[in-house]
XYZ file of C-alpha atoms in Angstrom:
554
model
C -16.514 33.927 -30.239
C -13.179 34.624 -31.926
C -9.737 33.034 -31.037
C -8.823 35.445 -29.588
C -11.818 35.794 -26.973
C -11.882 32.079 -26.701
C -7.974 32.096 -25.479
C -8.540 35.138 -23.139
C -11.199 33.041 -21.671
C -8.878 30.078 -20.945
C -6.820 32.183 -19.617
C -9.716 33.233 -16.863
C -9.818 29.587 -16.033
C -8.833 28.738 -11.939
C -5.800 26.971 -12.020
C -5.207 23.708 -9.749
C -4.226 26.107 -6.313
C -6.764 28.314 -6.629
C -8.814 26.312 -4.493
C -11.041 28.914 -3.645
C -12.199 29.351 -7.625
C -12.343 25.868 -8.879
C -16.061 25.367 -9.349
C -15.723 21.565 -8.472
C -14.518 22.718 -4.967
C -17.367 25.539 -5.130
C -20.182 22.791 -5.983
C -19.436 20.823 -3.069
C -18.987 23.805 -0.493
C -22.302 24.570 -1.779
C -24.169 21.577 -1.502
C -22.689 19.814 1.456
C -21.944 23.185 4.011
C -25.494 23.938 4.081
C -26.938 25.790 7.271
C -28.349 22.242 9.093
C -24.940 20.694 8.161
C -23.082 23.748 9.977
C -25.479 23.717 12.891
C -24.988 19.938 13.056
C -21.345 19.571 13.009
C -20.904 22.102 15.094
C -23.187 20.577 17.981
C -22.139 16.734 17.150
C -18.097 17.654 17.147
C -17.126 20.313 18.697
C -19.647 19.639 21.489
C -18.544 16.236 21.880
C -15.020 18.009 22.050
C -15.724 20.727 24.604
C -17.917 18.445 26.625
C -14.662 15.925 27.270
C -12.348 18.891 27.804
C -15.041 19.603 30.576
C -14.587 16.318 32.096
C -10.925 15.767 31.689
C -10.754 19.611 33.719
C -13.512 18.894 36.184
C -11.915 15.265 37.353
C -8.498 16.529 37.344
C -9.439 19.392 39.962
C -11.773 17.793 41.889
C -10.108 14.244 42.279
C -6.476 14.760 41.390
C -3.868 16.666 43.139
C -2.042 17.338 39.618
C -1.982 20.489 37.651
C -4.126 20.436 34.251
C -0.677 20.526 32.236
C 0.112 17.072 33.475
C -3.250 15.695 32.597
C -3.790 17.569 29.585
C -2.184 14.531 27.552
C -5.468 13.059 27.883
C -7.873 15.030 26.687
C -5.507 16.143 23.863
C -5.081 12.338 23.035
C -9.039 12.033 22.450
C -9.418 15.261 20.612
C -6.668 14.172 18.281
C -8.051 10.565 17.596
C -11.788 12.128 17.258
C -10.291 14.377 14.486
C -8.157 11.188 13.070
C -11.471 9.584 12.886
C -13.235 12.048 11.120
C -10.535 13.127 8.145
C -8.846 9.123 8.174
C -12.232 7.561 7.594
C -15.256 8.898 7.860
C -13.397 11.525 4.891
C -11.767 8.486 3.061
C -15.329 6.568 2.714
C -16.961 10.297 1.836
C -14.264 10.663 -1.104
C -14.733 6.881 -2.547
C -18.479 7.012 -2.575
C -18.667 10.300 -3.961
C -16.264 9.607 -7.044
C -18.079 6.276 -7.451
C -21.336 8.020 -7.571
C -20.017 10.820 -9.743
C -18.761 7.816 -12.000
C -22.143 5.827 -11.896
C -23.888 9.101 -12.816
C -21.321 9.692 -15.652
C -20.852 13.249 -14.090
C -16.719 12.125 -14.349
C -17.384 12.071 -18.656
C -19.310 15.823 -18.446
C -16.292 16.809 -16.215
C -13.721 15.424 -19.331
C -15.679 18.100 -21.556
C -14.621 21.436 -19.680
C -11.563 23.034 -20.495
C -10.406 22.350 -16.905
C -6.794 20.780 -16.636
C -6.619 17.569 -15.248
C -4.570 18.823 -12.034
C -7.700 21.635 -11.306
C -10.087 18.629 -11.523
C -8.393 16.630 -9.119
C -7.656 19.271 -6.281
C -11.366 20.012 -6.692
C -12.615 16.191 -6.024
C -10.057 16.210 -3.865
C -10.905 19.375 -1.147
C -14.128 19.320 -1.919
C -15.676 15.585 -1.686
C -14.758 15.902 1.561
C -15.267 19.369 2.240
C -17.539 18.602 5.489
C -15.015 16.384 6.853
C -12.790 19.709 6.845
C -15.443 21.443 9.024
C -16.283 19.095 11.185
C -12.227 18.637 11.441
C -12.028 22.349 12.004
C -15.043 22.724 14.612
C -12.974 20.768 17.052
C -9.941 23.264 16.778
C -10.884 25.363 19.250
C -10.939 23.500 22.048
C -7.744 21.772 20.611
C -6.387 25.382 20.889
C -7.791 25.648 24.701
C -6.076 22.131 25.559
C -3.083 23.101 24.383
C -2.505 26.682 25.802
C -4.162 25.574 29.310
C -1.864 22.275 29.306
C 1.052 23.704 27.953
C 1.882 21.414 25.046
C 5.321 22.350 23.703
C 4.763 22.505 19.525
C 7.296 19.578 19.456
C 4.261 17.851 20.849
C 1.158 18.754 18.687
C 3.116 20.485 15.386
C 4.382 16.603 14.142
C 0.998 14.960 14.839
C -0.808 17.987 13.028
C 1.866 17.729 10.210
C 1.608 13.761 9.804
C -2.326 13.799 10.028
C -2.234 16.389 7.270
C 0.028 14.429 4.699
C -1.635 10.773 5.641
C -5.148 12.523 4.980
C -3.980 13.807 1.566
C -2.790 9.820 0.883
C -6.096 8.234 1.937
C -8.227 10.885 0.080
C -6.206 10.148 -3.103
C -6.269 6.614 -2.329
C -9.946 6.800 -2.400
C -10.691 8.765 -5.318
C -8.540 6.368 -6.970
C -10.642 3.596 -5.252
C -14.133 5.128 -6.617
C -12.713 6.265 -9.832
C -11.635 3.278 -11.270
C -14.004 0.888 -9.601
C -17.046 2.895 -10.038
C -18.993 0.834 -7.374
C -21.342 1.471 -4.894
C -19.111 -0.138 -2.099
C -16.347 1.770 -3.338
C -16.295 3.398 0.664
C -16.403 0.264 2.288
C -13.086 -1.235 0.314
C -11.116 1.904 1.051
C -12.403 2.451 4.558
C -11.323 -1.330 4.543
C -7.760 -0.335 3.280
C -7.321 2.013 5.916
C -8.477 -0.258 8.516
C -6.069 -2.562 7.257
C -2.946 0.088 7.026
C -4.081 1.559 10.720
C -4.333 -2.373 12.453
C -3.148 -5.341 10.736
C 0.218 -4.401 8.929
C 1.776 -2.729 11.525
C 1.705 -6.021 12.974
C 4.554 -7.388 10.529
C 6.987 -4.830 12.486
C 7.496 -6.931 15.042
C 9.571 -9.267 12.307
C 11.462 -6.071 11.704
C 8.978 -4.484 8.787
C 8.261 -1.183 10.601
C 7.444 0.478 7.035
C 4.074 -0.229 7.281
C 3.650 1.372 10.297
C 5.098 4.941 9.046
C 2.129 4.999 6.431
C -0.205 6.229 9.039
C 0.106 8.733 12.117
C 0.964 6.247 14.548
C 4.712 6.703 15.014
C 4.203 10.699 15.150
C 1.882 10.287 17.369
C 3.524 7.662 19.708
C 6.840 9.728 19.466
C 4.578 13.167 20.875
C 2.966 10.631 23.291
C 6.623 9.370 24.482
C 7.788 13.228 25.337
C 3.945 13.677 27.398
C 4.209 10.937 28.738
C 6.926 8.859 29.251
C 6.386 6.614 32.133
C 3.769 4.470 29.778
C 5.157 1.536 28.542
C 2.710 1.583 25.758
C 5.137 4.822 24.257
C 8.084 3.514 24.902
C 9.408 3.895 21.151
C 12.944 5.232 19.834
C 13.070 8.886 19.851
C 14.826 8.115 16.346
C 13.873 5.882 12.876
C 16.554 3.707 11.234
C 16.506 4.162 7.575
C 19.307 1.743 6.618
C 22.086 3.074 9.111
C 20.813 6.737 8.482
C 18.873 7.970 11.947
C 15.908 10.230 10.886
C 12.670 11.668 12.761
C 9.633 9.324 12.717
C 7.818 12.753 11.591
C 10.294 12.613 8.649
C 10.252 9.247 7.334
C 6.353 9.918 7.538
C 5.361 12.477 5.881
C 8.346 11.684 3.184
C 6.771 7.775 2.630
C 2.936 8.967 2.745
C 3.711 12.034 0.032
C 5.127 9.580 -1.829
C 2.666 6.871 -1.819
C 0.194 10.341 -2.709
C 2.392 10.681 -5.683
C 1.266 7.831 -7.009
C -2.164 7.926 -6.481
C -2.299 11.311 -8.022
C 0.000 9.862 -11.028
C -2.806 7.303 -11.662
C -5.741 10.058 -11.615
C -3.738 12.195 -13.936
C -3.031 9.727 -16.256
C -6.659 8.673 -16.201
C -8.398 12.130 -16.695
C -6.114 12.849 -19.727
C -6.821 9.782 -21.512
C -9.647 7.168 -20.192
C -8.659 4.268 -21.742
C -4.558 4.690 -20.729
C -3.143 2.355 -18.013
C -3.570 3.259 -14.562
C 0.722 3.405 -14.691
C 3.192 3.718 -17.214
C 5.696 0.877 -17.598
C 8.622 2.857 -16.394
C 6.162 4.528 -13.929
C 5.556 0.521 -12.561
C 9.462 -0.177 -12.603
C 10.961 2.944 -10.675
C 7.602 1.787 -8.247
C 9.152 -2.119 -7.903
C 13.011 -0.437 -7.028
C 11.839 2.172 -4.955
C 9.609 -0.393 -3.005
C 12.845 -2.477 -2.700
C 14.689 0.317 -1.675
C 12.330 1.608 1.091
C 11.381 -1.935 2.418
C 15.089 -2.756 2.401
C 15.559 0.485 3.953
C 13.448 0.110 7.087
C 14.602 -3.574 7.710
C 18.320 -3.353 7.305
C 19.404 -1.641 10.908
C 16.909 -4.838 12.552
C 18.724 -6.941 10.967
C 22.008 -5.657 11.518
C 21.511 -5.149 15.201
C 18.956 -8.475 15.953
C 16.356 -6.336 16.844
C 13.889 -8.094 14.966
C 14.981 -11.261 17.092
C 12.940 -9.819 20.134
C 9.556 -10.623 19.493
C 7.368 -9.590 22.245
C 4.014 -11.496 22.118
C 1.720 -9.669 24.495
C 0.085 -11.662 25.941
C 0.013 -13.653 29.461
C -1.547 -16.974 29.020
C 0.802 -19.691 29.514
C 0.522 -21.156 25.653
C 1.723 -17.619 24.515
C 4.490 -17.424 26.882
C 5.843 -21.016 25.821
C 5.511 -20.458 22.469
C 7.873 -17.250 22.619
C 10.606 -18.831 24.909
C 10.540 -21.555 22.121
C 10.445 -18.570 18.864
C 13.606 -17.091 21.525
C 15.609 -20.433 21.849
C 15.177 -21.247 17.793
C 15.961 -18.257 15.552
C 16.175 -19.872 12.586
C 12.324 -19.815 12.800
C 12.361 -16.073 13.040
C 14.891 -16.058 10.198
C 12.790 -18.512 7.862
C 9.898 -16.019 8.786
C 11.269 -12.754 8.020
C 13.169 -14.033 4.860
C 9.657 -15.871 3.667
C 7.699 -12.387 4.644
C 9.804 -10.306 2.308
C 9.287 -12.439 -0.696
C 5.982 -12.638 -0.360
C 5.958 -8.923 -0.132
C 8.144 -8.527 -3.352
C 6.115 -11.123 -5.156
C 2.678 -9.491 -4.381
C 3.581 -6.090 -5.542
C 5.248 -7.665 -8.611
C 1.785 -9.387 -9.300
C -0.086 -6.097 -8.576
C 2.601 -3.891 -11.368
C 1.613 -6.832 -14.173
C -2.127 -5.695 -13.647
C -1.273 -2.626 -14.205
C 1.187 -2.334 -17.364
C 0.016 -5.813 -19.471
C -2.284 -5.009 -22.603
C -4.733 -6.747 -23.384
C -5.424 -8.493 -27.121
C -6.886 -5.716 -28.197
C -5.199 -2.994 -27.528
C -2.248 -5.286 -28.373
C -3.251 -5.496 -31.842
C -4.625 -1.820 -32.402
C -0.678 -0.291 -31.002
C 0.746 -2.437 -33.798
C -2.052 -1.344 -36.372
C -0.894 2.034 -34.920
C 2.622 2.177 -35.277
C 2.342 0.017 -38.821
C -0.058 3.297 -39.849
C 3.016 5.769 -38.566
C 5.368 3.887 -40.358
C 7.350 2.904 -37.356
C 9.251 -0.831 -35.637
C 6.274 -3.385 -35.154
C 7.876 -3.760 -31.490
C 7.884 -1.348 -28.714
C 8.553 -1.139 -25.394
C 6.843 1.476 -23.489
C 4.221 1.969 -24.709
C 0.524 1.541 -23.141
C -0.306 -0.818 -26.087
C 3.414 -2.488 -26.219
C 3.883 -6.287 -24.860
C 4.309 -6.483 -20.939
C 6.951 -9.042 -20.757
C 10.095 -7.384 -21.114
C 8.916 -5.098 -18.667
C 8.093 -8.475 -16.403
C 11.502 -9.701 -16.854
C 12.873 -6.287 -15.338
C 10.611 -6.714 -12.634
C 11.162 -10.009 -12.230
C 14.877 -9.190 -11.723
C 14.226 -6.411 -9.702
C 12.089 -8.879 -7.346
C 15.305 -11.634 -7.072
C 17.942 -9.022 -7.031
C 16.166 -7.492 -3.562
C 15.606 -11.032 -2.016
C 18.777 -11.943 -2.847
C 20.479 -8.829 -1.443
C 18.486 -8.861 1.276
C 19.445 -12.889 1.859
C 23.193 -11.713 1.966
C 22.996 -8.976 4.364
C 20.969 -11.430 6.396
C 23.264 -13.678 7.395
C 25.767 -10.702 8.186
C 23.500 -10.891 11.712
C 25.210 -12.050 14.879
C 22.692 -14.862 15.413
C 22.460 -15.853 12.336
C 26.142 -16.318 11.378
C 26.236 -18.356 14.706
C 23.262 -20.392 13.411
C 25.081 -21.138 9.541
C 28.612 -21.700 11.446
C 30.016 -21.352 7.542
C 27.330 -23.223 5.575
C 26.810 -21.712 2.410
C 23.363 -20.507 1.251
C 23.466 -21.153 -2.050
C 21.009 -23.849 -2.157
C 18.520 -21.012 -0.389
C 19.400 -18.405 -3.406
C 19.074 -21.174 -5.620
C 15.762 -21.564 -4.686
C 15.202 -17.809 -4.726
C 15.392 -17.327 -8.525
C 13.755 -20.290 -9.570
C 10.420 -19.554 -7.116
C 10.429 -15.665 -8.747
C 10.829 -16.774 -12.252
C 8.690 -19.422 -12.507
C 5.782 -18.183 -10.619
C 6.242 -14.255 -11.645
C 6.756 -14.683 -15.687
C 4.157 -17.578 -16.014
C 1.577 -15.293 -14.243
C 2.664 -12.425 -16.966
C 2.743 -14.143 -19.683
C -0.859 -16.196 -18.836
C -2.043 -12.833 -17.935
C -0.950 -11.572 -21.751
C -2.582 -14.354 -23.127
C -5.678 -15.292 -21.527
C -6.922 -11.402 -20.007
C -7.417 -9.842 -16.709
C -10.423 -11.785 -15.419
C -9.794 -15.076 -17.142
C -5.900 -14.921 -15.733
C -7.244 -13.694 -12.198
C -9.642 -16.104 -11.838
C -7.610 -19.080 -12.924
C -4.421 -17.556 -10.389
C -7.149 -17.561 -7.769
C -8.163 -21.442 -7.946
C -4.225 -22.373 -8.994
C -2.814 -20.524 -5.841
C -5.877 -21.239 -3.453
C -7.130 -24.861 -4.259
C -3.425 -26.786 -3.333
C -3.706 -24.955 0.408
C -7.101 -25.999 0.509
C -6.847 -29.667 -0.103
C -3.381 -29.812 2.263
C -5.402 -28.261 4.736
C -8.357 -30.638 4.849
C -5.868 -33.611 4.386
C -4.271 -32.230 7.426
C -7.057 -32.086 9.528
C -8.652 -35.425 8.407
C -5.195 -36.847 8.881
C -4.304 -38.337 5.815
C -0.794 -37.499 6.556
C 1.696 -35.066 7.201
C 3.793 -35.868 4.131
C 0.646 -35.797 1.491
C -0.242 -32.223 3.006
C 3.396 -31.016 3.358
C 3.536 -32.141 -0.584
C 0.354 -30.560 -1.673
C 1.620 -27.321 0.078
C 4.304 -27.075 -2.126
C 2.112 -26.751 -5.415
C 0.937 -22.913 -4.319
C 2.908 -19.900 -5.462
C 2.044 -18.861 -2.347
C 3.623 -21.343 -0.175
C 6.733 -21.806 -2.544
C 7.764 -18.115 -1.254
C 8.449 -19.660 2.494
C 10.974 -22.612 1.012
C 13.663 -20.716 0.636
C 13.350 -19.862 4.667
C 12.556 -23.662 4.684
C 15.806 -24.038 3.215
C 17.579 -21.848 5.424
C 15.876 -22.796 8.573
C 17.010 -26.458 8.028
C 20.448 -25.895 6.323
C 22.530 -28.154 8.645
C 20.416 -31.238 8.711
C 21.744 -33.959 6.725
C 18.630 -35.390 6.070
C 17.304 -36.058 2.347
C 14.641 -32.527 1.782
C 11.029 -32.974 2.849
C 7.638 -33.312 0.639
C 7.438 -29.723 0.992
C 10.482 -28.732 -0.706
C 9.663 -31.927 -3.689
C 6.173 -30.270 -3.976
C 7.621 -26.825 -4.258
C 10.105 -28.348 -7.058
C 7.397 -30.114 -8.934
C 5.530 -26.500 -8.533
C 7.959 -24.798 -10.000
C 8.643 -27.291 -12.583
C 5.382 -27.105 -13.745
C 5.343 -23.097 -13.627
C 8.034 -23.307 -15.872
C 6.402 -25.446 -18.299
C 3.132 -23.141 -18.405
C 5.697 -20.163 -19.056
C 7.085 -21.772 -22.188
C 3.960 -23.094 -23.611
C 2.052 -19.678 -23.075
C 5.151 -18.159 -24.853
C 4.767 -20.015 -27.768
C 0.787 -19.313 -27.787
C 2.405 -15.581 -27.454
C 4.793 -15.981 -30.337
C 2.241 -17.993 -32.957
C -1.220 -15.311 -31.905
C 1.782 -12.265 -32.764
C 2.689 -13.546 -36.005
C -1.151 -13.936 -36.720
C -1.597 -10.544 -35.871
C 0.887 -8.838 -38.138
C -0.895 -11.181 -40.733
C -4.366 -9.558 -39.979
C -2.393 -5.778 -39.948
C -0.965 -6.119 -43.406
C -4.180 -7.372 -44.541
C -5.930 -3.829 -43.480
C-alpha cells in the first residue's frame, strides 16, 4: 500500500464522537445486546417499572382521594432510583471488570497496535462496556415518560435529576475504567462499586461539619432539590433551594454537574496519558499541583459560607435515644469541640490527597536513573523538574505549601465566626498555626522523600505499620487501662492523629495548664519525622551523586 493509500485510510478512521463507528463501541453492542439480553432486560426492567406504575395508579384511585399528579412523586422517585441503580452501579462494576478482564487478557496491548487515537479508544470502552446498562437504562423510559405526562412533573422537576444522573454516570464509568485499567484485577468491580458506595453513603456524612462537597459528587442534592419542589411538606427534603460556593449562591444542579465533569476530567486525563505511553505516570506533576489548589479551592469553597454563618454549628444527630440526645446538647453547649473537629477534618483531608499526588508523580530508582541517562544522551541539565522521570520533591515542597497555605487560610477565616471569636475572646492562634506547618512538613516531605528512596510498596507498607501500629497499642493500653496519659502519648506518634492537635490546640487555648501527653507525643512525632526527612535526604543526595557516576561511566 503506498503513502498515499495508507494516509487516505487514516483518514477513514471513526474519530472519538462518532460513536456509532468506533468498532470498540460496535464489538460490545454486538456481543452484549444479543436477542435473550433484549428480551431479558426488557421483561426484568421495564416490567418491574410498569408493574409499580400499576400499583402506585391502582392504590392511589382506589384508596386515596388525591389526583395521580399529587402521588406521582412516588412512583417517579422509584423509577428514578431503579435507573440510578442500574447506570451508578450495576454499570460502574460492568466497566471495571470488563477493562480488568480486557487487561488480564492483554486485549488493552492489541488495542495500543491500531491506529485508533487514544480519545476514540476511550469513548469506545467507555459507551460500550456498559452498553447494556444503557438499555436496560433506556427500557424503563417509557413508563418514566407515562409518569411524568400523567403526573404532571414540571421539567424543573425531572430535567436536573436527568442532567445530574447523566454527568455523575460519565464520572463513575471513567472512574472505573481507570479502576480496571490500572489495577488489572479480578475484583476490580467490587473496589469501584465500593467507591461509589462510599461517595453515595459515608462522605456525605462529613456535611454535617460543614463539608457538603462530598455530597455534590453524586445525584443526591439534584435530586433532593426536585424532591423539595414535589414535595415539600417532607422534612426529609427540606434543603436550600440554593448552594453556597464561598458567598456566591448557585443551583445544586450547577455546582453538580460542574464538580462531577471535573472530577471526569481527571479520570479521562489519567486514561489518556496511559494509552499514549504505558509506562508514563498516571498524572503529570503540574497536572498533580493545579489538582492539590483546585481541591483547596473547591473544599474551601463549599465550607466558607458554614463557617461564616455557624451553620456548621447545628449538628443534628438523628436519632432519639436518650445517649444521642445528651451527647448533642453537650456538642451544642461546647463548640470548641465542633471547631477542633472541623479544623482536624480538613487537614486530614488536605494531608490524604497530598499523600495520594506523591503516589502519583514520585519516580522510582529506575526510571530516576534512565531520565538522567536520557537527558545526559540529549545533551541537556542533569536536573529537571517536570518531567515523568525528574525527582518528586520539589514538586512535594509545592504541595506541601499548598497543603499549609489552605489550613492556614482556612484557620484564619475560622475564627472570623461569631462563636468562635466569642470562644478565643482575643487569644491569639499562633501556637495552633504553629503547629500547622510543623505537622504538614514533617509528616508530608518525610513520606516523599522515604517514598523516593525506598519505592512504592516498600514506602506503603512501612507508612502502613508507622501510621497504624501507635493507634493500635494506645488503643489496647486504653482499654486494658494502663492509663490515660501512656495512651494519650502513644496517640501522638501517628501522622494520623498529629492532624487533630492543632484543633487540640485550639479547643484548649485558654487553659493555663502545662499541654497534655498528646500534644508531647505529637512533638516527639514530629521531631522524629523530621529527623527521617533529613537522613533520607542525605541517602537522596549520596545514591544521586552515585548515579551520575554510573551515567558517565556508560
Amino acid at each position: 500500500m503506498s503513502d498515499k493509500e495508507q494516509a487516505e485510510a487514516l483518514k477513514d478512521l471513526p474519530q472519538c464522537w462518532q460513536i456509532w463507528r468506533n468498532p470498540i463501541f460496535i464489538r460490545y453492542r454486538r456481543s452484549r445486546l444479543r436477542l435473550s439480553s433484549l428480551v431479558t432486560g426488557v421483561l426484568l426492567y421495564g416490567g418491574t417499572s410498569f408493574l409499580f406504575f400499576l400499583i402506585a395508579l391502582g392504590y392511589t384511585q382506589s384508596y386515596t382521594d388525591k389526583p395521580f399528579t399529587e402521588t406521582a412523586v412516588w412512583p417517579f422517585g422509584f423509577i428514578v432510583l431503579l435507573q440510578l441503580f442500574i447506570m451508578n452501579f450495576v454499570g460502574t462494576g460492568e466497566v471495571a471488570s470488563g477493562m480488568a478482564r480486557e487487561s488480564i487478557d492483554e486485549v488493552l496491548t492489541y488495542q495500543r497496535l491500531t491506529p485508533l487515537s487514544p480519545a476514540t479508544k476511550i469513548i469506545g470502552y467507555l459507551f460500550g462496556l456498559p452498553v447494556r446498562q444503557f438499555y436496560h437504562f433506556f427500557a424503563t423510559l417509557p413508563v418514566t415518560i407515562i409518569i411524568i405526562r400523567l403526573g404532571d412533573i414540571p421539567s424543573e422537576v425531572w430535567l436536573p435529576i436527568y442532567v445530574v444522573l447523566f454527568t455523575s454516570t460519565l464520572m463513575f464509568y471513567l472512574l472505573a475504567m481507570t479502576v480496571g485499567f490500572i489495577m488489572g484485577k479480578r475484583f476490580s468491580a467490587l473496589i469501584s462499586q465500593g467507591l461509589v458506595a462510599l461517595l453515595y453513603f459515608a462522605l456525605p456524612q462529613l456535611s454535617n461539619f460543614g463539608f457538603v462537597i462530598f455530597e455534590y459528587l453524586t445525584i443526591r442534592p439534584a435530586l433532593f432539590a426536585s424532591a423539595q419542589i414535589m414535595a415539600p411538606n417532607i422534612e426529609m427534603f427540606d434543603t436550600s433551594r440554593v448552594a453556597l460556593f464561598y458567598y456566591w449562591e448557585i443551583s445544586h444542579t450547577v455546582y453538580c454537574i460542574v464538580l462531577q465533569c471535573l472530577i471526569a476530567w481527571i479520570f479521562y486525563s489519567i486514561l489518556l496519558r496511559r494509552w499514549r505511553l504505558e509506562s508514563s505516570h498516571l498524572l503529570s506533576k503540574l497536572q498533580c499541583i493545579v489538582i492539590a489548589v483546585l481541591m483547596h479551592a473547591i473544599v474551601l469553597g463549599g465550607i466558607w459560607a458554614n463557617t461564616t454563618n455557624g451553620s456548621m454549628f447545628d449538628i443534628d444527630l438523628k436519632a432519639n435515644s436518650p445517649e444521642v440526645e445528651l451527647a448533642q446538647q453537650t456538642i451544642e453547649e461546647n463548640t470548641e469541640l465542633i471547631a477542633a473537629t472541623v479544623l482536624s477534618l480538613y487537614g486530614i483531608i488536605g494531608f490524604a490527597t497530598a499523600i495520594l499526588l506523591q503516589y502519583i508523580y514520585t519516580p522510582d530508582k529506575f526510571r530516576y536513573l534512565a531520565g538522567l541517562r536520557e537527558r545526559d544522551k540529549r545533551g541537556g541539565h542533569p536536573y529537571a523538574l517536570w518531567k515523568d522521570s525528574a525527582s518528586g520533591i520539589p514538586t512535594s515542597l509545592i504541595i506541601s505549601s499548598i497543603t499549609i497555605a489552605g489550613w492556614i487560610i482556612y484557620t484564619e477565616h475560622f475564627t472570623t465566626c461569631t462563636e468562635i471569636t466569642q470562644f478565643l475572646d482575643g487569644t491569639p492562634i499562633t501556637p495552633v498555626e504553629h503547629m500547622i506547618i510543623a505537622i504538614s512538613l514533617s509528616t508530608l516531605l518525610s513520606h516523599a522523600l522515604s517514598l523516593e528512596y525506598l519505592g512504592r510498596k516498600l514506602a506503603a507498607t512501612i507508612s502502613c505499620f508507622v501510621w497504624v501500629i501507635p493507634l493500635a497499642v494506645a488503643l489496647l493500653f486504653s482499654a486494658w487501662k494502663f492509663g490515660d496519659q501512656v495512651s494519650s502519648f502513644i496517640y501522638g506518634f501517628s501522622p494520623l492523629s498529629m492532624h487533630f492537635s492543632p484543633g487540640y490546640i485550639l479547643a484548649t487555648i485558654k487553659v493555663s495548664e502545662d499541654p497534655t501527653q498528646f500534644i508531647f507525643g505529637c512533638k516527639l512525632g514530629i521531631t522524629i519525622f523530621t529527623c527521617i526527612t533529613a537522613a533520607t535526604l542525605y541517602l537522596l543526595i549520596k545514591r544521586h551523586k552515585r548515579y551520575l557516576q554510573l551515567r558517565d561511566q556508560v
